[in-house]
Coordinates of N, CA and C and ligand atoms in Angstrom, one line a residue:
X1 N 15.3 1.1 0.5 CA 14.7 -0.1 -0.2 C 13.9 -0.9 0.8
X2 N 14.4 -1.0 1.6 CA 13.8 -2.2 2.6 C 12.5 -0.8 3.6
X3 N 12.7 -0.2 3.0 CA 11.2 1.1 3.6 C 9.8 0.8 3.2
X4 N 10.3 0.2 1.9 CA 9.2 0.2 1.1 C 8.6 -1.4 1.2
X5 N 9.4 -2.1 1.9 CA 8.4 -3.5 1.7 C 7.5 -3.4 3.3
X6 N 6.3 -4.1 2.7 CA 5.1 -4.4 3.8 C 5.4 -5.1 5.0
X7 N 5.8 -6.3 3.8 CA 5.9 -7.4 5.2 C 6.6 -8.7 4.0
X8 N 7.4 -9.1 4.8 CA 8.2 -10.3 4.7 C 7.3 -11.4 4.3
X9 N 7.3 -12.1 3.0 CA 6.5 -13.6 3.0 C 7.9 -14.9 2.7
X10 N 8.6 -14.4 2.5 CA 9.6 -16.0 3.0 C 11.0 -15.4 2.8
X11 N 11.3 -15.7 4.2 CA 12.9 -15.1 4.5 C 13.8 -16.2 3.9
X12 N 15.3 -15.5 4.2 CA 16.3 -16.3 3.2 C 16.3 -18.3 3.6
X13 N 15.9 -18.3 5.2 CA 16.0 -19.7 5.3 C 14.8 -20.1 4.6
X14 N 13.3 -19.6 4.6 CA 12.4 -20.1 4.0 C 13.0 -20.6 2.6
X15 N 13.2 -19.4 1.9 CA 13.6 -20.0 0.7 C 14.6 -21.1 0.3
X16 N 15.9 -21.0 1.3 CA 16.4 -22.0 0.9 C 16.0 -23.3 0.9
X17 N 14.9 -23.5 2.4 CA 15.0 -24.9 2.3 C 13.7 -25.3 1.2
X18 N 12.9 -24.5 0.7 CA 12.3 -24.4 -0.6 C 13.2 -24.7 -1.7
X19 N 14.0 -24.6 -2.1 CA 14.9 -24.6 -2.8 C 16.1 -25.7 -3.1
X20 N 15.7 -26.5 -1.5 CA 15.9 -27.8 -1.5 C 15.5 -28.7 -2.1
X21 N 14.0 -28.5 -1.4 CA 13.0 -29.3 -1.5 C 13.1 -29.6 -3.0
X22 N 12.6 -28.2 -3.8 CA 12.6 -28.4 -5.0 C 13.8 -29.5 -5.9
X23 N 14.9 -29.0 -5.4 CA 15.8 -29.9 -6.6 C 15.9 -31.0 -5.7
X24 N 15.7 -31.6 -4.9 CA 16.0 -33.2 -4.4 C 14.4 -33.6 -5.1
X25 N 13.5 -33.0 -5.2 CA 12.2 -33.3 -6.3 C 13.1 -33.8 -7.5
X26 N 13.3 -32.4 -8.1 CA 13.6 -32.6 -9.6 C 14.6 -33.8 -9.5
X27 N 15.9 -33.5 -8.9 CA 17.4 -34.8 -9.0 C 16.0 -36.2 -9.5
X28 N 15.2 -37.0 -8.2 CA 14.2 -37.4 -8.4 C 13.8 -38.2 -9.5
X29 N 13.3 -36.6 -10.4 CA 12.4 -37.2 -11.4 C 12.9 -36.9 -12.5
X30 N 14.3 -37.0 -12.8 CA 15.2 -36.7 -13.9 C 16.3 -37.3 -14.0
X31 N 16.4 -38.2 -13.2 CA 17.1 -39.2 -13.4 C 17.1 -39.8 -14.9
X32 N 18.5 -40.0 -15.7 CA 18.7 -40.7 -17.0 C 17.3 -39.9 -18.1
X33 N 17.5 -38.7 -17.4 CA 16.8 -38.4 -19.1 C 17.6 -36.7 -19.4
X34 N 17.5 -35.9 -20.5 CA 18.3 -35.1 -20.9 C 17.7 -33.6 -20.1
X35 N 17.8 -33.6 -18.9 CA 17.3 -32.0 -18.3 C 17.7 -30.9 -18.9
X36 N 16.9 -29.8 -19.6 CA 17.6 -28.9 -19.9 C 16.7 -27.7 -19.0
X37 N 17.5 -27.0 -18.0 CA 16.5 -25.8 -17.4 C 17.0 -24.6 -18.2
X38 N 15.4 -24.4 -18.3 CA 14.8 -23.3 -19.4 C 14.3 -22.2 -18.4
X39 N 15.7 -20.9 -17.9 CA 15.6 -20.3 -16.9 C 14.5 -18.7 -17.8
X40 N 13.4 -18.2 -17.1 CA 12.6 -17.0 -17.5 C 13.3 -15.8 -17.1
X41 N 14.0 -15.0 -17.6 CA 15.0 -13.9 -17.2 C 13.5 -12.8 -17.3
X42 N 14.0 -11.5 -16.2 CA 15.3 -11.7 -15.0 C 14.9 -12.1 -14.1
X43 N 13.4 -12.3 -13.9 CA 13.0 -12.5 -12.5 C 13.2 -13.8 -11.8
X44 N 14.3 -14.9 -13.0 CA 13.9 -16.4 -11.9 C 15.6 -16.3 -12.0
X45 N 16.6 -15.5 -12.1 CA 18.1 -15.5 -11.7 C 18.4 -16.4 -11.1
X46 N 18.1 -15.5 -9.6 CA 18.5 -16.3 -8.6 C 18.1 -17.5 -8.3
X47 N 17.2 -17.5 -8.3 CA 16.5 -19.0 -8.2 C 16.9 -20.1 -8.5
X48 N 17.1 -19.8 -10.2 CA 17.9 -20.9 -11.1 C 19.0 -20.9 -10.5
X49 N 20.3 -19.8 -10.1 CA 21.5 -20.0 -9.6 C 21.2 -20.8 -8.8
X50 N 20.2 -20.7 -7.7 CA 20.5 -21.3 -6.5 C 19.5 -23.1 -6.5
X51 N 18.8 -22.7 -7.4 CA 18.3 -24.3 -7.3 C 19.0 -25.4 -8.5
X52 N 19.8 -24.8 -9.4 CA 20.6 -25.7 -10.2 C 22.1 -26.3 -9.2
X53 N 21.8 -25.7 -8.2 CA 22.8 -26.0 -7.2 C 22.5 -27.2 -6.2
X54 N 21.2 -27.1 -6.3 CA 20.8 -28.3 -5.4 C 20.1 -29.6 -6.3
X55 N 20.5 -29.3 -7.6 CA 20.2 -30.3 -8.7 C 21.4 -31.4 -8.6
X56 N 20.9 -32.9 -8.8 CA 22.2 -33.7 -8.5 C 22.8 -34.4 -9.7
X57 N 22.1 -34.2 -10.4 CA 21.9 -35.3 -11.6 C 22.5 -34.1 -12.9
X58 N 23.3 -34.7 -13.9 CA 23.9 -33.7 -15.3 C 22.7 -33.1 -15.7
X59 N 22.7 -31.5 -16.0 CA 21.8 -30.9 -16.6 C 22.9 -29.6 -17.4
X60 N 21.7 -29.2 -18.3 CA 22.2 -27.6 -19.0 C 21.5 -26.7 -18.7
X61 N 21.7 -25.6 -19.2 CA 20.7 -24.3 -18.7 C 20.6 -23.5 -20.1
X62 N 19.7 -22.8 -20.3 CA 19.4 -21.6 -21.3 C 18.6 -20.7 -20.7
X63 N 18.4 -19.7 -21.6 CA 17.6 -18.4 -21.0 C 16.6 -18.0 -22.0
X64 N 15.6 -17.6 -21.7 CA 14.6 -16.9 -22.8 C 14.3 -15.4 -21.9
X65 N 14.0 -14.7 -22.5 CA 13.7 -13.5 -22.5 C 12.0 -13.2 -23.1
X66 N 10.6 -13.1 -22.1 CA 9.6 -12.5 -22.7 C 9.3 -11.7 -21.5
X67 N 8.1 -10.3 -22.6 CA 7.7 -9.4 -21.6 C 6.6 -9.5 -21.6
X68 N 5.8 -9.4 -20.6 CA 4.3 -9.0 -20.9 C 4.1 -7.7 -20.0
X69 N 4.7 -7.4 -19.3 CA 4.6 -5.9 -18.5 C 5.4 -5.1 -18.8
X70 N 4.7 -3.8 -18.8 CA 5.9 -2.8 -18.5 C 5.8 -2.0 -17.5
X71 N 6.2 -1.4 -16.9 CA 6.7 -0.9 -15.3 C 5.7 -1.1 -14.1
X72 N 4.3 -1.5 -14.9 CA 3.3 -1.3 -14.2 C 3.4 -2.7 -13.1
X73 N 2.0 -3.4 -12.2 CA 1.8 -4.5 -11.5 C 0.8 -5.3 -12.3
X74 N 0.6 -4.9 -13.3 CA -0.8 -6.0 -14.0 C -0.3 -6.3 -15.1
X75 N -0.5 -7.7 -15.7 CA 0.0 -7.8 -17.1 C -0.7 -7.1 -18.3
X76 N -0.1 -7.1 -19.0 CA -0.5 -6.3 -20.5 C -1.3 -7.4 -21.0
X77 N -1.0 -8.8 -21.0 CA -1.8 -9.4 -21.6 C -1.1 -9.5 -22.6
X78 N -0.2 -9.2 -23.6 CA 0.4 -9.0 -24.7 C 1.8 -10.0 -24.1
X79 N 2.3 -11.0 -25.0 CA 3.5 -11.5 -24.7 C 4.5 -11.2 -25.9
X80 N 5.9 -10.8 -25.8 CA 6.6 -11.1 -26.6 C 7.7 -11.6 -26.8
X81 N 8.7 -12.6 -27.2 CA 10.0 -12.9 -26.9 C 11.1 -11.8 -27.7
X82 N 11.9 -11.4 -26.2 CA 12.9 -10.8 -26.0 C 14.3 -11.6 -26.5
X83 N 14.3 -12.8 -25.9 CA 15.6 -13.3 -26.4 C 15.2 -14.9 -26.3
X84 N 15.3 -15.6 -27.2 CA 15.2 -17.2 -27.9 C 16.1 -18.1 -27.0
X85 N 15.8 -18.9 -26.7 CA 16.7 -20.1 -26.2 C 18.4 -20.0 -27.1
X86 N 19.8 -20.2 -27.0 CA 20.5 -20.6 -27.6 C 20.4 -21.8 -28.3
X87 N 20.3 -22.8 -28.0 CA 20.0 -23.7 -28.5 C 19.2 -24.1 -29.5
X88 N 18.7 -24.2 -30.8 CA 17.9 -24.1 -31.0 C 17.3 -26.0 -30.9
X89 N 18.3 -27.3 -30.7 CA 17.7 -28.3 -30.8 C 16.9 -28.5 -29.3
X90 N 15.9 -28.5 -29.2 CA 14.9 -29.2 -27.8 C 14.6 -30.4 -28.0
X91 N 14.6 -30.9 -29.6 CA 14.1 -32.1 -29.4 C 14.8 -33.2 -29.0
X92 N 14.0 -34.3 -28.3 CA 14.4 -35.1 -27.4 C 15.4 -35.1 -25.9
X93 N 14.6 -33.3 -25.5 CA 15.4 -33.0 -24.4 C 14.0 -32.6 -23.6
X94 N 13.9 -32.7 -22.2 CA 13.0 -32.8 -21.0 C 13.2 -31.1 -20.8
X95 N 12.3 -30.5 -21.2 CA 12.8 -29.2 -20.8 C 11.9 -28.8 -19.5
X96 N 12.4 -28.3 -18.4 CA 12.1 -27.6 -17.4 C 12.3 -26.0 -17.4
X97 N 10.7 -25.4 -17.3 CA 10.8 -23.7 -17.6 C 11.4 -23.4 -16.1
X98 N 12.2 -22.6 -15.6 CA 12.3 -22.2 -14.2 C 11.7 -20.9 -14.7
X99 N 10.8 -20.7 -13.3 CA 9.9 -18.9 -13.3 C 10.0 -18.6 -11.6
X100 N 9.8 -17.6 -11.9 CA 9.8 -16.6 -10.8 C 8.3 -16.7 -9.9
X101 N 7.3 -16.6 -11.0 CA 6.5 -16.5 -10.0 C 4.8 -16.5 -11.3
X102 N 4.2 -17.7 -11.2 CA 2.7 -17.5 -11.7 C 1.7 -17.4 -11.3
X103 N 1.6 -15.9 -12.3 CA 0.4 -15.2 -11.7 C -0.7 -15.4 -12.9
X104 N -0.9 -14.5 -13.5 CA -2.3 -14.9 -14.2 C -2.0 -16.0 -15.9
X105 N -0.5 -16.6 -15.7 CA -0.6 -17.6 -16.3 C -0.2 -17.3 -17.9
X106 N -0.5 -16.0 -18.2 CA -0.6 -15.6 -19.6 C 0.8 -15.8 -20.2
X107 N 1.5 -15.4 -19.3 CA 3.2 -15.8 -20.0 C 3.5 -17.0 -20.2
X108 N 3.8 -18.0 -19.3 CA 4.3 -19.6 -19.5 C 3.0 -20.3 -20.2
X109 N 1.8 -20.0 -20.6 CA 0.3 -20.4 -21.7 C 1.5 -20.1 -22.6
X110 N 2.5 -19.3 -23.0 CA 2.6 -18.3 -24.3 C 4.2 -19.3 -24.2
X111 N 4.3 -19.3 -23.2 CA 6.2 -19.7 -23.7 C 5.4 -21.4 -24.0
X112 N 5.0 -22.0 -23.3 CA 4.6 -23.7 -23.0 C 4.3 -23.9 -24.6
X113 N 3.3 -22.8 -25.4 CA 2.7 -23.2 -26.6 C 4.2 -23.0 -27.8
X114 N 5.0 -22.4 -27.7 CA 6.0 -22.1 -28.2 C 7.0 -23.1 -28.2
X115 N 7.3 -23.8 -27.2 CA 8.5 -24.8 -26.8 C 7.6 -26.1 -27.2
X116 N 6.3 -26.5 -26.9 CA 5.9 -27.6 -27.2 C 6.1 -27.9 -28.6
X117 N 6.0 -26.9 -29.5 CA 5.9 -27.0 -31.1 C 7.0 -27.5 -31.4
X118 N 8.3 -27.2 -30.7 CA 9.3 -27.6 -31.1 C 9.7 -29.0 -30.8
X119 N 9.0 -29.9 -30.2 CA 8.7 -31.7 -29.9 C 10.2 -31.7 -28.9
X120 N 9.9 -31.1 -27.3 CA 10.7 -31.7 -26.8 C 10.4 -33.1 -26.1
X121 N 11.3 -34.0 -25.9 CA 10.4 -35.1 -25.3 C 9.3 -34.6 -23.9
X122 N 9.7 -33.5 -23.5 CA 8.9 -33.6 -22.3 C 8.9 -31.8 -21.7
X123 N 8.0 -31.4 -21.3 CA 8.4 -30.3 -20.9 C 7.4 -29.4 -19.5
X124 N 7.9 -29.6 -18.9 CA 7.3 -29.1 -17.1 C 7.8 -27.8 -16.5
X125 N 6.9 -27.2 -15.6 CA 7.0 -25.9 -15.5 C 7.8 -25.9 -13.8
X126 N 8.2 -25.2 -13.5 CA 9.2 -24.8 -11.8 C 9.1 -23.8 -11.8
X127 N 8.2 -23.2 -10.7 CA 7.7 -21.8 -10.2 C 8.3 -22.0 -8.6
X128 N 8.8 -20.7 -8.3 CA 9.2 -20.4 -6.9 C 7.5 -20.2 -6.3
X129 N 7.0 -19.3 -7.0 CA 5.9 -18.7 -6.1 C 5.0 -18.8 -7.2
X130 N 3.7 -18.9 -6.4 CA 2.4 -19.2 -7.5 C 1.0 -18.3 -6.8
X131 N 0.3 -17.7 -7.2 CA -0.4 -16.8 -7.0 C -1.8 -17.2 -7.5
X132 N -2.1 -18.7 -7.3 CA -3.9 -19.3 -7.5 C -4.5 -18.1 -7.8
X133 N -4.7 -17.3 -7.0 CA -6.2 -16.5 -7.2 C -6.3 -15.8 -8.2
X134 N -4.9 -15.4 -8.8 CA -5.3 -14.5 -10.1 C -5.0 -15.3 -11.7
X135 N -4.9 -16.4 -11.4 CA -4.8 -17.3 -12.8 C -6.6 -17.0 -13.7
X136 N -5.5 -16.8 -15.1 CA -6.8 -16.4 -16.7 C -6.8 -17.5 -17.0
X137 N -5.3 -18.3 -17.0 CA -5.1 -19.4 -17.9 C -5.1 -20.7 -17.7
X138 N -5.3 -21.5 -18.6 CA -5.0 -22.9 -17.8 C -3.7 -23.8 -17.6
X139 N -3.5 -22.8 -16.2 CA -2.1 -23.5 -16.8 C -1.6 -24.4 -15.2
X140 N -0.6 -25.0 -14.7 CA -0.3 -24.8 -13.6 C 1.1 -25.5 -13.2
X141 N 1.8 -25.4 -12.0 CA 2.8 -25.7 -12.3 C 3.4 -27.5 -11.7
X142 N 4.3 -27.7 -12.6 CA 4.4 -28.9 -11.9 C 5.0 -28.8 -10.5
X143 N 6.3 -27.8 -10.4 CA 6.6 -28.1 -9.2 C 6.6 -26.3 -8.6
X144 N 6.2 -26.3 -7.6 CA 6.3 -25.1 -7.4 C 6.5 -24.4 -5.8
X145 N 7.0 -23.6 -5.2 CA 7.8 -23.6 -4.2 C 7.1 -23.2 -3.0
X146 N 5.8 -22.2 -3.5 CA 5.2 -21.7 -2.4 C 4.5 -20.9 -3.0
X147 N 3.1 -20.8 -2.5 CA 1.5 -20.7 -2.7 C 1.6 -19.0 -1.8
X148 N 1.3 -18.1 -2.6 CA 1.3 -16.8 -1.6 C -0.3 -16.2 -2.2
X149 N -0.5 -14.9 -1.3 CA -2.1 -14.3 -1.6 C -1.3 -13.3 -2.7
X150 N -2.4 -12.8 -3.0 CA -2.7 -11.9 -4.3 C -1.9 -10.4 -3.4
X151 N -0.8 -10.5 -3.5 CA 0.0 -8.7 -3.3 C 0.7 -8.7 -4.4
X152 N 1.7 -7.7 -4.7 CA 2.3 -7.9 -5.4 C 3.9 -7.9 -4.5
X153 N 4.6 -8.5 -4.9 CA 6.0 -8.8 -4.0 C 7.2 -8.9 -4.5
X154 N 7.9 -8.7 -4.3 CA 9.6 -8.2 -4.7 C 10.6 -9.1 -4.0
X155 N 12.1 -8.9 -4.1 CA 13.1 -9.5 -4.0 C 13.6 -10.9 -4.5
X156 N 14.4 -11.4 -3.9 CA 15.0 -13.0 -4.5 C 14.7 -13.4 -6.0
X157 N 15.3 -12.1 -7.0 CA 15.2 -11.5 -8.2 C 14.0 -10.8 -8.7
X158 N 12.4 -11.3 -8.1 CA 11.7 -10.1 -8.4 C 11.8 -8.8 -8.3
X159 N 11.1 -8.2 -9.2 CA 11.0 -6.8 -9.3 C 10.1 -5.6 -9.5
X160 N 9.9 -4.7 -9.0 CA 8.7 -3.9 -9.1 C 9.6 -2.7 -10.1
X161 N 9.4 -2.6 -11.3 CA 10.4 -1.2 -11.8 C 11.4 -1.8 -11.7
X162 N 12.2 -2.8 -12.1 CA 13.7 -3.1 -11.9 C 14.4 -3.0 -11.3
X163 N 13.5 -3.2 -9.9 CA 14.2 -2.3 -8.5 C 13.8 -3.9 -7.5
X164 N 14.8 -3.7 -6.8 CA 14.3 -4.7 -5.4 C 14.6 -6.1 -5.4
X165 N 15.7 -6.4 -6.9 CA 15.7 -7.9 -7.3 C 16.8 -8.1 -6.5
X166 N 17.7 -7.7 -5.5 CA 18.9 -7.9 -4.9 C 18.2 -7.9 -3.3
X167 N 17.1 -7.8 -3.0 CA 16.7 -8.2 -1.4 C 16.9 -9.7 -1.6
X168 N 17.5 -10.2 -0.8 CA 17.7 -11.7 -0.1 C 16.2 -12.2 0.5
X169 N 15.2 -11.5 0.4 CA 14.3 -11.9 0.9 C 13.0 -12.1 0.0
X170 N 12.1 -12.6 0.0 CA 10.6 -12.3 -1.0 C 10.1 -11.4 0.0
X171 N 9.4 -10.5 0.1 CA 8.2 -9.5 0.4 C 7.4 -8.7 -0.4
X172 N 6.5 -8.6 0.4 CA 5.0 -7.9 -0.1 C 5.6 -6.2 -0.3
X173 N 5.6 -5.7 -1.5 CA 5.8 -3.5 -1.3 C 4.5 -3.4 -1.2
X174 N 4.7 -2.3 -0.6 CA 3.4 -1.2 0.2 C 3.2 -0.8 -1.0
X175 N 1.9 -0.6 -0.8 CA 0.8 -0.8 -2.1 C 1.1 0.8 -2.1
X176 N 1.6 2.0 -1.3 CA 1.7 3.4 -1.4 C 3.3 3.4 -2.5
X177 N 3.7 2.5 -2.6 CA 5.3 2.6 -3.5 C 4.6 2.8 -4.7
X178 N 3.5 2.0 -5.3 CA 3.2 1.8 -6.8 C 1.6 2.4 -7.5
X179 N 1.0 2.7 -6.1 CA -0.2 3.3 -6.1 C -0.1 4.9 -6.5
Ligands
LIG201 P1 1.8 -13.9 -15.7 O1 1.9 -13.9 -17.1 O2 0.7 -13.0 -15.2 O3 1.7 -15.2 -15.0 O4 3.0 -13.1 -15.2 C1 4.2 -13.7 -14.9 C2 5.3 -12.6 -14.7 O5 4.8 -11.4 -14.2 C3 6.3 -13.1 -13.8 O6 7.3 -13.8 -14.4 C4 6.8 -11.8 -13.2 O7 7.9 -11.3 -13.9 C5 5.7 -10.9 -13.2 N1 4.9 -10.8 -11.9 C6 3.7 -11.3 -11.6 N2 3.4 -11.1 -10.4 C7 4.4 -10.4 -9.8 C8 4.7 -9.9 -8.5 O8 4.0 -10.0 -7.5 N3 5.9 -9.3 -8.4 C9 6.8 -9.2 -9.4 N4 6.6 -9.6 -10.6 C10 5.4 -10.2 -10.8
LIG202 MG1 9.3 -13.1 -14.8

């Protein structure tokens, strides 16, 4: 497994103190209002595990399920939900999407337009990793963990082929794994 990554773009301390950062942000700016993190399965897992941990303030969690890829590195461009929030009331709740990682934007455009309809009081996006250069959409995130170049990258629940989400690390795969 670890044959196949390039090169390392943020080791487990990177991430953590990323992960700090982030929820002493959020604790912050969520103070006295109703947090609900709206985690993007499967690629923002860990993330969510580990940054609802560094949240200080009462919150809940849900999961949605959408795909726009299949095994490939480029999106389809096509979004669909796989699995709905449990919940179905948002309204008058602050929802926070947690993601994995925005890249050309077409997914969270597609979830953002879907959750808004439903009038939550408030609703902001939390990306680990964000990928500027290849954004279609206009989207961006409110809080987000770390700005990387256009590779494609694996671990700390990403995945290339449902493979590689259990590296403790983010890195770049050799473009020979998927080429
Ligand atoms: P977007 O709709 O193009 O922004 O795609 C977002 C989704 O694509 C993410 O939630 C990931 O699941 C997947 N994705 C995009 N770039 C990468 C990558 O470099 N590695 C693994 N998954 C990626
Ligand atoms: Mg994802």
């Amino acid at each position: 497994m670890i044959n196949d990554i390039e090169k390392v773009l943020l080791s487990e301390e990177q991430l953590k103190e990323i992960v700090q950062r982030l929820g002493a942000e959020i604790t912050n700016d969520y103070r006295g209002k109703k947090l609900v993190l709206v985690s993007v399965l499967k690629g923002s897992v860990i993330f969510m595990a580990d940054l609802m941990r560094e949240i200080k303030i009462p919150c809940s969690i849900d999961f949605m399920s959408v795909s726009s890829y299949g095994s490939g590195t480029k999106t389809s461009g096509v979004v669909k939900i796989i699995k709905d929030l449990d919940t179905d009331v948002v309204e008058g709740s602050d929802l926070l999407i947690v993601e994995d990682i925005l890249d050309s934007g077409v997914t969270l455009e597609y979830l953002m337009k879907i959750l808004s309809a439903r009038n939550p009081n408030s609703i902001k996006i939390c990306t680990l990793l964000d990928k500027p250069e290849r954004r279609k959409a206009n989207i961006f995130a409110d809080y987000a963990g770390a700005q990387i170049p256009d590779a494609f990258v694996v671990g700390y629940g990403l995945d290339y082929d449902e493979k590689y989400r259990n590296l403790p690390f983010v890195g770049a795969l050799k473009p020979a794994v998927y080429e």
